[in-house]
Amino acid sequence: MSQKRKNQRAARAAKQEKQAQTVVKWIFGTFVLVALLALLYVAFM
């Protein structure tokens, strides 16, 4: 396998990993937001 092809594969893997991290951040952020809203809702009931 040529070096160029190896580099392309490594770059693609890094890109996918970055996308996965972004998705995790979004899920975590949404979860925190929902938790805060729930706390506010309970506090003002």
GROMACS .gro file of C-alpha atoms in nm:
model
   45
    1MET     CA    1   0.000   0.000   0.000
    2SER     CA    2   0.137   0.339  -0.098
    3GLN     CA    3   0.212   0.611   0.157
    4LYS     CA    4  -0.034   0.849  -0.008
    5ARG     CA    5  -0.322   0.606   0.034
    6LYS     CA    6  -0.227   0.546   0.399
    7ASN     CA    7  -0.234   0.920   0.461
    8GLN     CA    8  -0.576   0.953   0.298
    9ARG     CA    9  -0.711   0.672   0.516
   10ALA     CA   10  -0.565   0.831   0.831
   11ALA     CA   11  -0.714   1.169   0.741
   12ARG     CA   12  -1.056   1.012   0.684
   13ALA     CA   13  -1.042   0.827   1.018
   14ALA     CA   14  -0.947   1.150   1.198
   15LYS     CA   15  -1.237   1.331   1.031
   16GLN     CA   16  -1.486   1.063   1.141
   17GLU     CA   17  -1.349   1.075   1.496
   18LYS     CA   18  -1.392   1.452   1.504
   19GLN     CA   19  -1.754   1.419   1.383
   20ALA     CA   20  -1.823   1.158   1.653
   21GLN     CA   21  -1.686   1.392   1.923
   22THR     CA   22  -1.909   1.672   1.793
   23VAL     CA   23  -2.215   1.446   1.814
   24VAL     CA   24  -2.127   1.349   2.172
   25LYS     CA   25  -2.089   1.718   2.264
   26TRP     CA   26  -2.431   1.796   2.115
   27ILE     CA   27  -2.599   1.508   2.301
   28PHE     CA   28  -2.432   1.609   2.629
   29GLY     CA   29  -2.523   1.975   2.579
   30THR     CA   30  -2.886   1.890   2.504
   31PHE     CA   31  -2.901   1.665   2.811
   32VAL     CA   32  -2.764   1.942   3.036
   33LEU     CA   33  -3.012   2.191   2.889
   34VAL     CA   34  -3.307   1.957   2.950
   35ALA     CA   35  -3.187   1.887   3.306
   36LEU     CA   36  -3.165   2.261   3.381
   37LEU     CA   37  -3.512   2.324   3.239
   38ALA     CA   38  -3.651   2.038   3.448
   39LEU     CA   39  -3.488   2.182   3.762
   40LEU     CA   40  -3.633   2.527   3.692
   41TYR     CA   41  -3.975   2.373   3.628
   42VAL     CA   42  -3.966   2.184   3.959
   43ALA     CA   43  -3.834   2.487   4.148
   44PHE     CA   44  -4.119   2.712   4.032
   45MET     CA   45  -4.400   2.460   4.081
   0.00000   0.00000   0.00000
